[in-house]
Protein backbone atom coordinates (compact mmCIF):
# COMPACT_ATOMS: atom_id res chain seq x y z
CA UNK A 1 0.00 0.00 0.00
CA UNK A 2 2.78 2.39 1.04
CA UNK A 3 6.40 1.64 0.34
CA UNK A 4 9.27 3.97 1.27
CA UNK A 5 12.68 2.86 -0.01
CA UNK A 6 15.71 4.79 1.24
CA UNK A 7 13.77 8.01 1.11
CA UNK A 8 15.64 11.27 1.56
CA UNK A 9 13.82 14.59 1.66
CA UNK A 10 15.76 17.80 1.78
CA UNK A 11 14.33 21.32 1.70
CA UNK A 12 16.40 24.19 0.33
CA UNK A 13 15.88 26.38 3.38
CA UNK A 14 15.46 24.00 6.32
CA UNK A 15 17.74 21.22 5.17
CA UNK A 16 17.34 17.48 5.68
CA UNK A 17 13.85 16.44 6.82
CA UNK A 18 14.11 12.70 6.14
CA UNK A 19 17.23 10.62 5.82
CA UNK A 20 17.23 7.12 4.37
CA UNK A 21 13.76 6.13 5.56
CA UNK A 22 12.56 2.69 4.52
CA UNK A 23 9.30 1.08 5.60
CA UNK A 24 6.19 -0.44 4.19
CA UNK A 25 2.53 -0.37 5.20
CA UNK A 26 0.52 -3.27 3.86
CA UNK A 27 -2.99 -3.42 2.51
CA UNK A 28 -5.55 -3.25 5.31
CA UNK A 29 -2.92 -2.54 7.96
CA UNK A 30 -3.24 0.05 10.78
CA UNK A 31 -0.01 1.83 11.71
CA UNK A 32 0.78 4.65 14.08
CA UNK A 33 3.44 7.11 13.01
CA UNK A 34 4.99 8.67 16.08
CA UNK A 35 7.86 10.91 16.98
CA UNK A 36 8.49 14.35 18.46
CA UNK A 37 7.60 17.58 16.69
CA UNK A 38 9.86 18.18 13.73
CA UNK A 39 10.83 14.52 13.55
CA UNK A 40 9.57 14.13 10.00
CA UNK A 41 6.06 12.70 10.49
CA UNK A 42 4.34 15.38 8.47
CA UNK A 43 6.96 15.12 5.74
CA UNK A 44 6.22 11.40 5.48
CA UNK A 45 2.48 12.11 5.21
CA UNK A 46 3.07 14.82 2.61
CA UNK A 47 5.12 12.35 0.59
CA UNK A 48 2.29 9.80 0.84
CA UNK A 49 -0.36 12.20 -0.39
CA UNK A 50 2.03 13.44 -3.12
CA UNK A 51 2.18 17.00 -1.88
CA UNK A 52 5.92 16.42 -2.08
CA UNK A 53 8.23 14.05 -3.90
CA UNK A 54 11.41 12.61 -2.39
CA UNK A 55 14.80 14.18 -3.04
CA UNK A 56 16.22 10.67 -3.30
CA UNK A 57 14.84 7.17 -2.90
CA UNK A 58 11.40 5.93 -3.87
CA UNK A 59 7.88 6.38 -2.54
CA UNK A 60 5.21 4.05 -3.86
CA UNK A 61 1.58 4.54 -2.92
CA UNK A 62 -1.09 2.10 -4.03
CA UNK A 63 1.35 0.79 -6.60
CA UNK A 64 2.23 4.17 -8.09
CA UNK A 65 5.74 5.58 -7.96
CA UNK A 66 5.18 9.17 -6.86
CA UNK A 67 8.40 10.61 -8.34
CA UNK A 68 7.81 11.47 -11.93
CA UNK A 69 4.09 10.80 -11.64
CA UNK A 70 2.46 12.96 -14.35
CA UNK A 71 0.69 15.95 -12.77
CA UNK A 72 -2.62 14.82 -14.23
CA UNK A 73 -2.27 11.45 -12.49
CA UNK A 74 -1.86 12.92 -8.99
CA UNK A 75 -5.59 13.70 -8.49
CA UNK A 76 -6.45 10.15 -9.54
CA UNK A 77 -4.04 8.75 -6.96
CA UNK A 78 -5.38 11.12 -4.28
CA UNK A 79 -8.88 9.83 -4.86
CA UNK A 80 -7.64 6.45 -3.62
CA UNK A 81 -6.32 8.09 -0.43
CA UNK A 82 -8.44 9.70 2.27
CA UNK A 83 -6.77 12.45 4.28
CA UNK A 84 -7.71 13.78 7.71
CA UNK A 85 -5.97 16.66 9.51
CA UNK A 86 -5.74 17.92 13.06
CA UNK A 87 -7.42 21.19 12.06
CA UNK A 88 -10.21 19.35 10.16
CA UNK A 89 -9.86 21.60 7.08
CA UNK A 90 -13.58 21.97 6.51
CA UNK A 91 -15.08 24.77 4.45
CA UNK A 92 -16.66 27.03 7.05
CA UNK A 93 -19.37 28.39 4.80
CA UNK A 94 -20.75 24.99 3.85
CA UNK A 95 -22.80 22.60 5.90
CA UNK A 96 -21.55 19.16 6.94
CA UNK A 97 -23.46 17.64 4.02
CA UNK A 98 -22.07 20.18 1.58
CA UNK A 99 -18.51 19.61 2.80
CA UNK A 100 -18.84 15.89 2.17
CA UNK A 101 -20.70 16.36 -1.11
CA UNK A 102 -18.05 18.85 -2.28
CA UNK A 103 -15.42 16.09 -2.27
CA UNK A 104 -17.66 13.99 -4.50
CA UNK A 105 -18.56 16.87 -6.79
CA UNK A 106 -14.99 17.94 -7.47
CA UNK A 107 -14.08 14.46 -8.54
CA UNK A 108 -16.89 14.44 -11.08
CA UNK A 109 -19.16 11.91 -9.37
CA UNK A 110 -22.65 11.62 -10.94
CA UNK A 111 -24.91 14.18 -9.25
CA UNK A 112 -27.88 11.88 -8.79
CA UNK A 113 -26.04 9.56 -6.44
CA UNK A 114 -24.41 12.23 -4.27
CA UNK A 115 -27.17 12.94 -1.65
CA UNK A 116 -27.66 9.26 -0.83
CA UNK A 117 -23.93 8.65 -0.57
CA UNK A 118 -23.43 11.72 1.66
CA UNK A 119 -26.29 10.64 3.90
CA UNK A 120 -24.85 7.13 4.19
CA UNK A 121 -21.40 8.46 5.09
CA UNK A 122 -22.72 10.89 7.71
CA UNK A 123 -24.68 8.01 9.23
CA UNK A 124 -21.52 5.89 9.23
CA UNK A 125 -19.63 8.55 11.21
CA UNK A 126 -22.58 9.07 13.57
CA UNK A 127 -23.69 12.46 12.32
CA UNK A 128 -26.91 11.61 10.50
CA UNK A 129 -28.77 14.35 12.35
CA UNK A 130 -26.13 17.06 11.87
CA UNK A 131 -26.00 17.18 8.09
CA UNK A 132 -27.32 20.71 7.84
CA UNK A 133 -25.06 22.12 10.57
CA UNK A 134 -22.17 24.40 9.71
CA UNK A 135 -18.73 23.50 11.08
CA UNK A 136 -18.83 26.26 13.70
CA UNK A 137 -22.07 24.74 15.04
CA UNK A 138 -20.33 21.40 15.60
CA UNK A 139 -17.96 20.27 18.36
CA UNK A 140 -14.34 19.44 17.52
CA UNK A 141 -15.08 15.73 17.55
CA UNK A 142 -18.06 16.21 15.26
CA UNK A 143 -16.03 18.33 12.86
CA UNK A 144 -13.39 15.62 12.70
CA UNK A 145 -16.11 13.08 11.95
CA UNK A 146 -17.28 15.24 9.04
CA UNK A 147 -13.67 15.39 7.84
CA UNK A 148 -13.47 11.59 8.09
CA UNK A 149 -16.74 11.20 6.20
CA UNK A 150 -15.29 13.46 3.50
CA UNK A 151 -12.09 11.39 3.43
CA UNK A 152 -14.17 8.26 2.81
CA UNK A 153 -16.27 9.51 -0.10
CA UNK A 154 -14.22 7.79 -2.76
CA UNK A 155 -13.87 4.49 -0.87
CA UNK A 156 -10.15 4.97 -0.34
CA UNK A 157 -7.80 2.05 0.03
CA UNK A 158 -5.71 4.12 2.42
CA UNK A 159 -6.61 6.70 5.07
CA UNK A 160 -3.87 9.08 6.12
CA UNK A 161 -4.55 10.91 9.38
CA UNK A 162 -2.28 13.68 10.61
CA UNK A 163 -2.86 14.12 14.37
CA UNK A 164 -6.61 13.56 13.95
CA UNK A 165 -7.19 13.67 17.71
CA UNK A 166 -4.74 16.48 18.42
CA UNK A 167 -7.46 19.08 19.01
CA UNK A 168 -9.96 16.80 20.75
CA UNK A 169 -10.79 16.00 24.37
CA UNK A 170 -10.53 12.43 25.66
CA UNK A 171 -14.10 11.49 24.93
CA UNK A 172 -14.00 12.84 21.38
CA UNK A 173 -10.58 11.22 20.89
CA UNK A 174 -11.98 7.83 21.82
CA UNK A 175 -14.92 8.28 19.49
CA UNK A 176 -12.81 9.37 16.52
CA UNK A 177 -10.24 6.64 17.13
CA UNK A 178 -12.97 4.02 17.29
CA UNK A 179 -14.24 5.32 13.97
CA UNK A 180 -10.76 4.94 12.45
CA UNK A 181 -10.59 1.38 13.82
CA UNK A 182 -13.95 0.57 12.25
CA UNK A 183 -12.80 1.96 8.94
CA UNK A 184 -9.67 -0.16 9.17
CA UNK A 185 -11.72 -3.21 10.11
CA UNK A 186 -13.68 -2.69 6.89
CA UNK A 187 -10.43 -3.12 4.94
CA UNK A 188 -8.95 0.38 4.56
CA UNK A 189 -5.29 0.75 5.52
CA UNK A 190 -4.76 3.56 8.05
CA UNK A 191 -1.57 5.51 8.69
CA UNK A 192 -2.10 7.75 11.68
CA UNK A 193 0.48 10.27 12.84
CA UNK A 194 0.03 11.04 16.53
CA UNK A 195 1.63 12.48 19.63
CA UNK A 196 -0.87 10.69 21.85
CA UNK A 197 1.25 8.03 23.51
CA UNK A 198 -1.63 6.79 25.66
CA UNK A 199 -3.57 5.97 22.56
CA UNK A 200 -0.56 4.22 21.06
CA UNK A 201 0.15 2.21 24.21
CA UNK A 202 -3.46 1.16 24.72
CA UNK A 203 -3.52 -0.47 21.31
CA UNK A 204 -1.55 -3.23 19.74
CA UNK A 205 -1.27 -1.72 16.31
CA UNK A 206 2.02 -1.36 14.54
CA UNK A 207 4.15 1.65 15.55
CA UNK A 208 6.59 3.41 13.24
CA UNK A 209 8.68 5.97 15.08
CA UNK A 210 10.76 8.67 13.47
CA UNK A 211 13.19 11.05 15.09
CA UNK A 212 15.34 13.72 13.47
CA UNK A 213 14.36 12.51 10.04
CA UNK A 214 15.27 8.89 10.62
CA UNK A 215 13.21 5.82 11.27
CA UNK A 216 14.25 4.81 14.77
CA UNK A 217 11.71 2.11 15.54
CA UNK A 218 9.29 -0.11 13.71
CA UNK A 219 7.31 -2.57 15.83
CA UNK A 220 6.73 -4.74 12.77
CA UNK A 221 10.45 -5.42 12.68
CA UNK A 222 11.31 -5.23 16.41
CA UNK A 223 10.02 -7.49 19.14
CA UNK A 224 8.23 -5.10 21.40
CA UNK A 225 5.09 -3.60 19.93
CA UNK A 226 3.53 -0.40 21.14
CA UNK A 227 4.97 -0.58 24.66
CA UNK A 228 8.51 -0.06 23.39
CA UNK A 229 7.80 3.42 22.04
CA UNK A 230 10.06 5.69 24.04
CA UNK A 231 11.00 8.96 22.52
CA UNK A 232 7.67 10.49 21.57
CA UNK A 233 6.81 13.54 23.57
CA UNK A 234 3.12 14.27 24.00
CA UNK A 235 2.09 17.84 23.39
CA UNK B 1 -20.18 23.30 -15.80
CA UNK B 2 -23.13 23.86 -13.45
CA UNK B 3 -20.89 23.09 -10.51
CA UNK B 4 -18.22 25.45 -11.86
CA UNK B 5 -20.73 28.29 -12.25
CA UNK B 6 -22.05 27.60 -8.76
CA UNK B 7 -18.50 27.87 -7.42
CA UNK B 8 -18.04 31.17 -9.31
CA UNK B 9 -21.25 32.59 -7.81
CA UNK B 10 -20.35 31.27 -4.35
CA UNK B 11 -16.91 32.84 -4.59
CA UNK B 12 -18.42 36.22 -5.43
CA UNK B 13 -21.08 35.95 -2.73
CA UNK B 14 -18.59 34.82 -0.13
CA UNK B 15 -16.30 37.81 -0.56
CA UNK B 16 -18.41 40.63 -2.00
CA UNK B 17 -15.96 43.30 -0.87
CA UNK B 18 -13.00 41.64 -2.55
CA UNK B 19 -15.05 41.01 -5.70
CA UNK B 20 -16.14 44.66 -5.79
CA UNK B 21 -12.58 45.78 -5.17
CA UNK B 22 -11.36 43.60 -8.05
CA UNK B 23 -13.96 44.98 -10.45
CA UNK B 24 -13.28 48.59 -9.40
CA UNK B 25 -9.50 48.12 -9.69
CA UNK B 26 -9.87 46.61 -13.14
CA UNK B 27 -12.28 49.40 -14.11
CA UNK B 28 -9.93 52.19 -13.00
CA UNK B 29 -6.85 50.56 -14.56
CA UNK B 30 -8.70 50.23 -17.85
CA UNK B 31 -10.18 53.72 -17.45
CA UNK B 32 -6.65 55.18 -17.27
CA UNK B 33 -5.76 53.12 -20.34
CA UNK B 34 -8.99 54.25 -22.03
CA UNK B 35 -8.25 57.94 -21.38
CA UNK B 36 -4.83 57.49 -22.84
CA UNK B 37 -6.35 55.70 -25.84
CA UNK B 38 -8.77 58.58 -26.26
CA UNK B 39 -5.87 61.04 -26.25
CA UNK B 40 -3.98 59.01 -28.86
CA UNK B 41 -7.11 58.68 -30.99
CA UNK B 42 -7.80 62.42 -30.95
CA UNK B 43 -4.19 63.46 -31.58
CA UNK B 44 -4.10 61.01 -34.48
CA UNK B 45 -7.37 62.38 -35.88
CA UNK B 46 -6.09 65.94 -35.54
CA UNK B 47 -2.85 65.11 -37.31
CA UNK B 48 -4.74 63.30 -40.05
CA UNK B 49 -6.89 66.39 -40.46
CA UNK B 50 -3.81 68.55 -40.87
CA UNK B 51 -2.23 65.97 -43.16
CA UNK B 52 -5.17 66.18 -45.52
CA UNK B 53 -3.98 69.67 -46.36
CA UNK B 54 -0.73 68.36 -47.79
CA UNK B 55 -0.86 69.35 -51.45
CA UNK B 56 1.52 69.93 -54.30
CA UNK B 57 1.07 73.04 -56.41
CA UNK B 58 2.56 73.00 -59.90
CA UNK B 59 2.80 76.47 -61.47
CA UNK B 60 2.43 76.35 -65.24
CA UNK B 61 4.20 78.51 -67.83
CA UNK B 62 2.21 81.26 -69.51
CA UNK B 63 0.66 80.19 -72.76
CA UNK B 64 0.51 76.48 -71.94
CA UNK B 65 -2.02 74.90 -74.25
CA UNK B 66 -5.22 73.67 -72.60
CA UNK B 67 -4.77 70.30 -74.34
CA UNK B 68 -1.32 69.94 -72.75
CA UNK B 69 -2.77 70.81 -69.34
CA UNK B 70 -5.59 68.27 -69.78
CA UNK B 71 -3.15 65.57 -70.87
CA UNK B 72 -0.88 66.31 -67.90
CA UNK B 73 -3.85 66.24 -65.54
CA UNK B 74 -4.82 62.84 -66.92
CA UNK B 75 -1.25 61.56 -66.50
CA UNK B 76 -0.86 62.90 -62.98
CA UNK B 77 -4.28 61.59 -61.92
CA UNK B 78 -3.10 58.15 -62.95
CA UNK B 79 -0.14 58.27 -60.53
CA UNK B 80 -0.90 55.66 -57.86
CA UNK B 81 -0.17 58.20 -55.09
CA UNK B 82 -2.47 60.90 -56.41
CA UNK B 83 -6.03 61.33 -55.12
CA UNK B 84 -7.10 64.23 -57.31
CA UNK B 85 -5.79 66.99 -59.55
CA UNK B 86 -7.50 70.38 -59.87
CA UNK B 87 -6.69 73.12 -62.29
CA UNK B 88 -6.61 76.64 -60.83
CA UNK B 89 -6.91 79.49 -63.32
CA UNK B 90 -5.27 82.89 -62.60
CA UNK B 91 -8.77 84.30 -61.92
CA UNK B 92 -9.55 81.59 -59.37
CA UNK B 93 -6.14 82.14 -57.76
CA UNK B 94 -6.80 85.87 -57.46
CA UNK B 95 -10.29 85.30 -55.98
CA UNK B 96 -8.77 83.02 -53.34
CA UNK B 97 -5.99 85.48 -52.61
CA UNK B 98 -8.50 88.30 -52.24
CA UNK B 99 -10.52 86.21 -49.83
CA UNK B 100 -7.56 85.15 -47.73
CA UNK B 101 -5.02 87.95 -47.91
CA UNK B 102 -5.93 91.62 -47.22
CA UNK B 103 -3.09 92.98 -49.35
CA UNK B 104 -4.85 91.58 -52.45
CA UNK B 105 -8.06 93.53 -51.76
CA UNK B 106 -7.17 96.19 -54.32
CA UNK B 107 -5.86 93.87 -57.01
CA UNK B 108 -8.26 93.15 -59.85
CA UNK B 109 -5.99 92.01 -62.68
CA UNK B 110 -5.19 88.32 -62.50
CA UNK B 111 -2.87 88.23 -65.48
CA UNK B 112 0.31 88.32 -63.36
CA UNK B 113 -0.72 85.11 -61.57
CA UNK B 114 0.29 81.87 -63.30
CA UNK B 115 -2.23 79.09 -63.84
CA UNK B 116 -1.53 76.09 -61.64
CA UNK B 117 -2.43 72.48 -60.87
CA UNK B 118 -3.24 71.48 -57.30
CA UNK B 119 -2.44 67.87 -56.57
CA UNK B 120 -3.77 66.08 -53.49
CA UNK B 121 -2.28 62.80 -52.46
CA UNK B 122 -3.96 59.67 -51.17
CA UNK B 123 -3.82 58.78 -47.49
CA UNK B 124 -0.67 56.85 -46.77
CA UNK B 125 1.26 58.71 -49.49
CA UNK B 126 1.68 62.03 -47.72
CA UNK B 127 5.10 61.39 -46.20
CA UNK B 128 7.98 63.71 -47.16
CA UNK B 129 9.66 61.06 -49.35
CA UNK B 130 6.58 60.36 -51.48
CA UNK B 131 5.65 64.04 -51.74
CA UNK B 132 9.16 64.85 -52.98
CA UNK B 133 9.12 61.94 -55.42
CA UNK B 134 5.77 62.99 -56.93
CA UNK B 135 7.00 66.60 -57.06
CA UNK B 136 10.08 65.56 -59.02
CA UNK B 137 7.97 63.64 -61.52
CA UNK B 138 5.71 66.64 -62.03
CA UNK B 139 8.73 68.86 -62.56
CA UNK B 140 9.67 66.85 -65.65
CA UNK B 141 6.78 68.36 -67.63
CA UNK B 142 8.33 71.08 -69.83
CA UNK B 143 5.49 73.55 -69.21
CA UNK B 144 5.79 73.30 -65.40
CA UNK B 145 7.71 76.34 -64.18
CA UNK B 146 7.86 75.58 -60.50
CA UNK B 147 6.50 73.06 -58.01
CA UNK B 148 5.92 73.79 -54.32
CA UNK B 149 4.69 71.63 -51.51
CA UNK B 150 5.89 73.26 -48.27
CA UNK B 151 8.81 70.90 -47.76
CA UNK B 152 9.59 72.08 -44.21
CA UNK B 153 5.96 71.94 -43.16
CA UNK B 154 5.45 68.40 -44.44
CA UNK B 155 8.65 67.27 -42.74
CA UNK B 156 7.69 68.83 -39.40
CA UNK B 157 4.21 67.34 -39.59
CA UNK B 158 5.69 63.92 -40.15
CA UNK B 159 8.18 64.33 -37.36
CA UNK B 160 5.32 65.21 -35.00
CA UNK B 161 3.32 62.20 -36.21
CA UNK B 162 6.26 59.85 -35.75
CA UNK B 163 7.02 61.16 -32.28
CA UNK B 164 3.34 61.00 -31.31
CA UNK B 165 3.10 57.46 -32.71
CA UNK B 166 6.23 56.23 -30.89
CA UNK B 167 5.20 57.93 -27.64
CA UNK B 168 1.71 56.46 -28.05
CA UNK B 169 3.05 52.93 -28.45
CA UNK B 170 5.56 53.26 -25.58
CA UNK B 171 3.11 54.85 -23.15
CA UNK B 172 0.34 52.50 -24.28
CA UNK B 173 2.52 49.48 -23.54
CA UNK B 174 3.45 51.00 -20.19
CA UNK B 175 -0.18 51.67 -19.30
CA UNK B 176 -1.16 48.17 -20.42
CA UNK B 177 1.66 46.63 -18.36
CA UNK B 178 0.65 48.63 -15.28
CA UNK B 179 -3.00 47.61 -15.80
CA UNK B 180 -2.03 43.94 -16.13
CA UNK B 181 0.14 44.09 -12.98
CA UNK B 182 -2.56 45.82 -10.91
CA UNK B 183 -5.28 43.50 -12.17
CA UNK B 184 -3.04 40.44 -11.69
CA UNK B 185 -2.31 41.49 -8.10
CA UNK B 186 -5.99 42.03 -7.34
CA UNK B 187 -6.90 38.63 -8.73
CA UNK B 188 -4.04 37.10 -6.77
CA UNK B 189 -5.67 38.44 -3.60
CA UNK B 190 -8.84 36.55 -4.56
CA UNK B 191 -6.83 33.40 -5.14
CA UNK B 192 -5.02 33.75 -1.80
CA UNK B 193 -8.32 34.42 -0.01
CA UNK B 194 -9.50 31.06 -1.33
CA UNK B 195 -6.24 29.17 -0.93
CA UNK B 196 -7.69 27.00 1.85
CA UNK B 197 -10.49 25.93 -0.45
CA UNK B 198 -8.01 25.24 -3.23
CA UNK B 199 -5.88 23.06 -0.96
CA UNK B 200 -8.98 21.13 0.14
CA UNK B 201 -10.09 20.66 -3.45
CA UNK B 202 -6.70 19.27 -4.35
CA UNK B 203 -6.60 17.00 -1.32
CA UNK B 204 -9.86 15.34 -2.26
CA UNK B 205 -8.57 14.73 -5.76
CA UNK B 206 -9.81 17.63 -7.86
CA UNK B 207 -7.81 18.04 -11.06
CA UNK B 208 -5.87 21.26 -11.68
CA UNK B 209 -8.28 22.05 -14.49
CA UNK B 210 -11.26 21.72 -12.19
CA UNK B 211 -9.64 23.98 -9.58
CA UNK B 212 -8.60 26.52 -12.22
CA UNK B 213 -11.83 26.83 -14.21
CA UNK B 214 -13.97 28.76 -11.66
CA UNK B 215 -11.12 31.26 -11.21
CA UNK B 216 -10.74 31.72 -14.95
CA UNK B 217 -14.47 32.36 -15.38
CA UNK B 218 -14.42 34.63 -12.32
CA UNK B 219 -11.46 36.62 -13.70
CA UNK B 220 -13.04 36.87 -17.16
CA UNK B 221 -16.40 38.07 -15.77
CA UNK B 222 -14.76 40.61 -13.46
CA UNK B 223 -12.60 41.80 -16.35
CA UNK B 224 -15.68 42.20 -18.56
CA UNK B 225 -17.62 44.11 -15.90
CA UNK B 226 -14.52 46.20 -15.14
CA UNK B 227 -14.11 46.83 -18.88
CA UNK B 228 -17.75 47.94 -19.19
CA UNK B 229 -17.36 50.29 -16.22
CA UNK B 230 -14.14 51.66 -17.71
CA UNK B 231 -15.95 52.24 -21.02
CA UNK B 232 -18.71 54.12 -19.21
CA UNK B 233 -16.19 56.23 -17.30
CA UNK B 234 -14.22 56.98 -20.48
CA UNK B 235 -17.42 57.87 -22.31
CA UNK B 236 -18.38 60.18 -19.42
CA UNK B 237 -14.96 61.84 -19.45
CA UNK B 238 -15.18 62.28 -23.22
CA UNK B 239 -18.66 63.78 -22.90
CA UNK B 240 -17.44 66.27 -20.28
CA UNK B 241 -14.43 67.31 -22.40
CA UNK B 242 -16.54 67.56 -25.57
CA UNK B 243 -19.17 69.70 -23.88
CA UNK B 244 -16.86 71.93 -21.87
CA UNK B 245 -13.46 72.11 -23.57
CA UNK B 246 -12.92 70.93 -27.14
CA UNK B 247 -14.75 68.72 -29.56
CA UNK B 248 -13.29 65.22 -29.29
CA UNK B 249 -13.91 61.90 -30.97
CA UNK B 250 -14.90 58.75 -29.10
CA UNK B 251 -13.96 55.18 -29.96
CA UNK B 252 -16.10 53.58 -32.63
CA UNK B 253 -18.27 50.66 -31.40
CA UNK B 254 -15.84 48.03 -32.68
CA UNK B 255 -12.93 49.47 -30.70
CA UNK B 256 -15.16 49.95 -27.63
CA UNK B 257 -16.23 46.30 -27.86
CA UNK B 258 -12.60 45.21 -28.22
CA UNK B 259 -11.71 47.30 -25.14
CA UNK B 260 -14.36 45.59 -23.02
CA UNK B 261 -13.34 42.19 -24.37
CA UNK B 262 -9.72 43.17 -23.62
CA UNK B 263 -10.75 43.72 -19.99
CA UNK B 264 -12.19 40.21 -19.93
CA UNK B 265 -9.04 38.76 -21.47
CA UNK B 266 -6.77 40.62 -19.02
CA UNK B 267 -8.95 39.28 -16.17
CA UNK B 268 -8.70 35.78 -17.63
CA UNK B 269 -4.92 35.98 -18.06
CA UNK B 270 -4.44 37.52 -14.61
CA UNK B 271 -6.44 34.67 -13.10
CA UNK B 272 -4.65 32.03 -15.13
CA UNK B 273 -1.25 33.36 -14.02
CA UNK B 274 -2.25 33.74 -10.37
CA UNK B 275 -3.94 30.34 -10.07
CA UNK B 276 -1.21 28.65 -12.08
CA UNK B 277 1.47 30.06 -9.81
CA UNK B 278 -0.55 29.11 -6.74
CA UNK B 279 -1.18 25.55 -7.98
CA UNK B 280 2.48 25.05 -8.72
CA UNK B 281 3.33 26.05 -5.17
CA UNK B 282 0.76 23.94 -3.28
GROMACS .gro file of N, CA and C in nm, chain B residues 17 21 24 27-28 52 56 64 115 117 125 130 146 197-199 204-205 210 227 235 244 247 254-255 260:
model
   78
  252UNK      N    1  -1.683   4.212  -0.092
  252UNK     CA    2  -1.596   4.330  -0.087
  252UNK      C    3  -1.476   4.312  -0.180
  256UNK      N    4  -1.389   4.514  -0.507
  256UNK     CA    5  -1.258   4.578  -0.517
  256UNK      C    6  -1.188   4.536  -0.647
  259UNK      N    7  -1.358   4.715  -0.939
  259UNK     CA    8  -1.328   4.859  -0.940
  259UNK      C    9  -1.182   4.882  -0.982
  262UNK      N   10  -1.161   4.829  -1.343
  262UNK     CA   11  -1.228   4.940  -1.411
  262UNK      C   12  -1.138   5.063  -1.415
  263UNK      N   13  -1.075   5.096  -1.302
  263UNK     CA   14  -0.993   5.219  -1.300
  263UNK      C   15  -0.864   5.201  -1.380
  287UNK      N   16  -0.435   6.610  -4.431
  287UNK     CA   17  -0.517   6.618  -4.552
  287UNK      C   18  -0.488   6.744  -4.633
  291UNK      N   19   0.042   6.948  -5.344
  291UNK     CA   20   0.152   6.993  -5.430
  291UNK      C   21   0.091   7.092  -5.529
  299UNK      N   22   0.060   7.795  -7.181
  299UNK     CA   23   0.051   7.648  -7.194
  299UNK      C   24  -0.084   7.612  -7.255
  350UNK      N   25  -0.127   8.019  -6.409
  350UNK     CA   26  -0.223   7.909  -6.384
  350UNK      C   27  -0.147   7.796  -6.309
  352UNK      N   28  -0.173   7.376  -6.115
  352UNK     CA   29  -0.243   7.248  -6.087
  352UNK      C   30  -0.224   7.219  -5.937
  360UNK      N   31   0.022   5.828  -4.853
  360UNK     CA   32   0.126   5.871  -4.949
  360UNK      C   33   0.163   6.017  -4.924
  365UNK      N   34   0.752   6.053  -5.036
  365UNK     CA   35   0.658   6.036  -5.148
  365UNK      C   36   0.624   6.171  -5.210
  381UNK      N   37   0.741   7.575  -6.189
  381UNK     CA   38   0.786   7.558  -6.050
  381UNK      C   39   0.688   7.466  -5.977
  432UNK      N   40  -0.955   2.670   0.036
  432UNK     CA   41  -1.049   2.593  -0.045
  432UNK      C   42  -0.975   2.518  -0.156
  433UNK      N   43  -0.878   2.587  -0.216
  433UNK     CA   44  -0.801   2.524  -0.323
  433UNK      C   45  -0.726   2.402  -0.268
  434UNK      N   46  -0.665   2.419  -0.150
  434UNK     CA   47  -0.588   2.306  -0.096
  434UNK      C   48  -0.681   2.189  -0.063
  439UNK      N   49  -0.883   1.634  -0.200
  439UNK     CA   50  -0.986   1.534  -0.226
  439UNK      C   51  -0.981   1.485  -0.371
  440UNK      N   52  -0.879   1.530  -0.444
  440UNK     CA   53  -0.857   1.473  -0.576
  440UNK      C   54  -0.913   1.551  -0.693
  445UNK      N   55  -1.002   2.148  -1.294
  445UNK     CA   56  -1.126   2.172  -1.219
  445UNK      C   57  -1.108   2.287  -1.120
  462UNK      N   58  -1.426   4.623  -1.755
  462UNK     CA   59  -1.411   4.683  -1.888
  462UNK      C   60  -1.532   4.769  -1.923
  470UNK      N   61  -1.638   5.718  -2.153
  470UNK     CA   62  -1.742   5.787  -2.231
  470UNK      C   63  -1.784   5.916  -2.156
  479UNK      N   64  -1.741   7.080  -2.262
  479UNK     CA   65  -1.686   7.193  -2.187
  479UNK      C   66  -1.555   7.248  -2.243
  482UNK      N   67  -1.405   6.983  -2.893
  482UNK     CA   68  -1.475   6.872  -2.956
  482UNK      C   69  -1.378   6.753  -2.971
  489UNK      N   70  -1.672   4.920  -3.258
  489UNK     CA   71  -1.584   4.803  -3.268
  489UNK      C   72  -1.470   4.811  -3.168
  490UNK      N   73  -1.406   4.929  -3.162
  490UNK     CA   74  -1.293   4.947  -3.070
  490UNK      C   75  -1.342   4.938  -2.925
  495UNK      N   76  -1.366   4.634  -2.408
  495UNK     CA   77  -1.436   4.559  -2.302
  495UNK      C   78  -1.390   4.413  -2.302
   0.00000   0.00000   0.00000
